[in-house]
GROMACS .gro file of C-alpha atoms in nm:
model
  122
    1UNK     CA    1  -0.193   1.177   1.126
    2UNK     CA    2  -0.357   0.843   1.197
    3UNK     CA    3  -0.063   0.607   1.265
    4UNK     CA    4  -0.285   0.299   1.249
    5UNK     CA    5  -0.292   0.339   0.870
    6UNK     CA    6   0.078   0.249   0.875
    7UNK     CA    7   0.025  -0.072   1.075
    8UNK     CA    8  -0.068  -0.417   0.944
    9UNK     CA    9  -0.413  -0.547   1.031
   10UNK     CA   10  -0.390  -0.854   1.253
   11UNK     CA   11  -0.631  -1.032   1.017
   12UNK     CA   12  -0.418  -0.964   0.704
   13UNK     CA   13  -0.212  -1.281   0.727
   14UNK     CA   14   0.111  -1.083   0.736
   15UNK     CA   15   0.372  -1.217   0.975
   16UNK     CA   16   0.672  -1.010   1.086
   17UNK     CA   17   0.977  -1.094   0.881
   18UNK     CA   18   0.789  -1.195   0.564
   19UNK     CA   19   0.955  -1.074   0.244
   20UNK     CA   20   0.674  -0.939   0.026
   21UNK     CA   21   0.905  -0.821  -0.253
   22UNK     CA   22   0.777  -0.952  -0.587
   23UNK     CA   23   0.425  -1.026  -0.462
   24UNK     CA   24   0.146  -0.923  -0.698
   25UNK     CA   25  -0.084  -0.653  -0.556
   26UNK     CA   26  -0.452  -0.677  -0.645
   27UNK     CA   27  -0.699  -0.392  -0.610
   28UNK     CA   28  -1.070  -0.468  -0.574
   29UNK     CA   29  -1.100  -0.516  -0.954
   30UNK     CA   30  -0.779  -0.711  -1.011
   31UNK     CA   31  -0.402  -0.675  -1.043
   32UNK     CA   32  -0.250  -0.331  -1.002
   33UNK     CA   33   0.122  -0.394  -0.965
   34UNK     CA   34   0.403  -0.570  -0.789
   35UNK     CA   35   0.571  -0.503  -0.454
   36UNK     CA   36   0.907  -0.338  -0.516
   37UNK     CA   37   0.977  -0.284  -0.146
   38UNK     CA   38   0.805  -0.280   0.190
   39UNK     CA   39   0.850  -0.193   0.552
   40UNK     CA   40   0.724  -0.344   0.869
   41UNK     CA   41   0.853  -0.064   1.091
   42UNK     CA   42   0.614   0.002   1.375
   43UNK     CA   43   0.395   0.302   1.296
   44UNK     CA   44   0.538   0.352   0.947
   45UNK     CA   45   0.483   0.026   0.754
   46UNK     CA   46   0.416   0.057   0.381
   47UNK     CA   47   0.416  -0.122   0.047
   48UNK     CA   48   0.609   0.032  -0.240
   49UNK     CA   49   0.426  -0.085  -0.552
   50UNK     CA   50   0.549  -0.067  -0.910
   51UNK     CA   51   0.232  -0.035  -1.118
   52UNK     CA   52   0.428  -0.111  -1.436
   53UNK     CA   53   0.205  -0.243  -1.715
   54UNK     CA   54  -0.118  -0.232  -1.511
   55UNK     CA   55  -0.159   0.147  -1.509
   56UNK     CA   56   0.038   0.449  -1.614
   57UNK     CA   57   0.373   0.323  -1.492
   58UNK     CA   58   0.466   0.478  -1.160
   59UNK     CA   59   0.560   0.387  -0.807
   60UNK     CA   60   0.295   0.421  -0.539
   61UNK     CA   61   0.330   0.405  -0.164
   62UNK     CA   62   0.041   0.219  -0.003
   63UNK     CA   63  -0.036   0.226   0.367
   64UNK     CA   64  -0.034  -0.136   0.487
   65UNK     CA   65  -0.374  -0.087   0.653
   66UNK     CA   66  -0.519  -0.122   0.301
   67UNK     CA   67  -0.408  -0.488   0.294
   68UNK     CA   68  -0.696  -0.727   0.347
   69UNK     CA   69  -0.506  -1.048   0.279
   70UNK     CA   70  -0.152  -1.170   0.216
   71UNK     CA   71  -0.159  -1.507   0.037
   72UNK     CA   72   0.180  -1.675   0.062
   73UNK     CA   73   0.087  -1.964  -0.168
   74UNK     CA   74  -0.010  -1.744  -0.464
   75UNK     CA   75   0.232  -1.461  -0.367
   76UNK     CA   76  -0.057  -1.218  -0.390
   77UNK     CA   77  -0.165  -0.926  -0.171
   78UNK     CA   78  -0.525  -0.809  -0.177
   79UNK     CA   79  -0.600  -0.447  -0.090
   80UNK     CA   80  -0.934  -0.278  -0.027
   81UNK     CA   81  -0.862   0.001  -0.275
   82UNK     CA   82  -0.987   0.041  -0.631
   83UNK     CA   83  -0.757   0.070  -0.930
   84UNK     CA   84  -0.874   0.428  -0.975
   85UNK     CA   85  -0.784   0.517  -0.616
   86UNK     CA   86  -0.435   0.377  -0.666
   87UNK     CA   87  -0.385   0.529  -1.012
   88UNK     CA   88  -0.493   0.874  -0.893
   89UNK     CA   89  -0.289   0.866  -0.572
   90UNK     CA   90  -0.038   1.141  -0.512
   91UNK     CA   91   0.277   1.072  -0.715
   92UNK     CA   92   0.551   0.912  -0.510
   93UNK     CA   93   0.907   1.034  -0.563
   94UNK     CA   94   1.161   0.809  -0.391
   95UNK     CA   95   1.410   1.094  -0.350
   96UNK     CA   96   1.161   1.338  -0.195
   97UNK     CA   97   0.901   1.127  -0.013
   98UNK     CA   98   1.075   0.842   0.171
   99UNK     CA   99   1.049   0.932   0.537
  100UNK     CA  100   0.836   1.243   0.476
  101UNK     CA  101   0.573   1.282   0.749
  102UNK     CA  102   0.390   1.537   0.534
  103UNK     CA  103   0.364   1.294   0.241
  104UNK     CA  104   0.241   1.015   0.469
  105UNK     CA  105  -0.020   1.249   0.611
  106UNK     CA  106  -0.129   1.340   0.258
  107UNK     CA  107  -0.162   0.968   0.171
  108UNK     CA  108  -0.355   0.894   0.492
  109UNK     CA  109  -0.607   1.160   0.399
  110UNK     CA  110  -0.617   1.065   0.030
  111UNK     CA  111  -0.685   0.696   0.096
  112UNK     CA  112  -0.957   0.784   0.345
  113UNK     CA  113  -0.776   0.710   0.666
  114UNK     CA  114  -0.730   1.076   0.758
  115UNK     CA  115  -0.971   1.331   0.893
  116UNK     CA  116  -1.116   1.447   0.559
  117UNK     CA  117  -1.270   1.114   0.450
  118UNK     CA  118  -1.462   0.860   0.652
  119UNK     CA  119  -1.609   0.518   0.597
  120UNK     CA  120  -1.294   0.317   0.532
  121UNK     CA  121  -1.204   0.062   0.796
  122UNK     CA  122  -0.902   0.156   0.999
   0.00000   0.00000   0.00000
């Protein structure tokens, strides 16, 4: 599994210790949800996003490498994923998938950071 997918880009504007809970998450076409939780753990950082009214309501786990910009003033996070990519992502079950290396590997591949898809910046 590519562990860089679970690390913040230096250019994202994220600073260690920031609380991103409640920030709006915007896909390439617009809002997709709100941060319900996040981690900055080295090698396993993620955003837990509640897609609520934006899509079929579900929680999604996003690798933080997808973040292109964290805007503190507007409390908005921009990601380089489309709404469709996020909506069609493997379903996240808090009880089964938190801490699961297999699920993280599946997400890395799904979002294009793994071995089966290329072309996404990592």
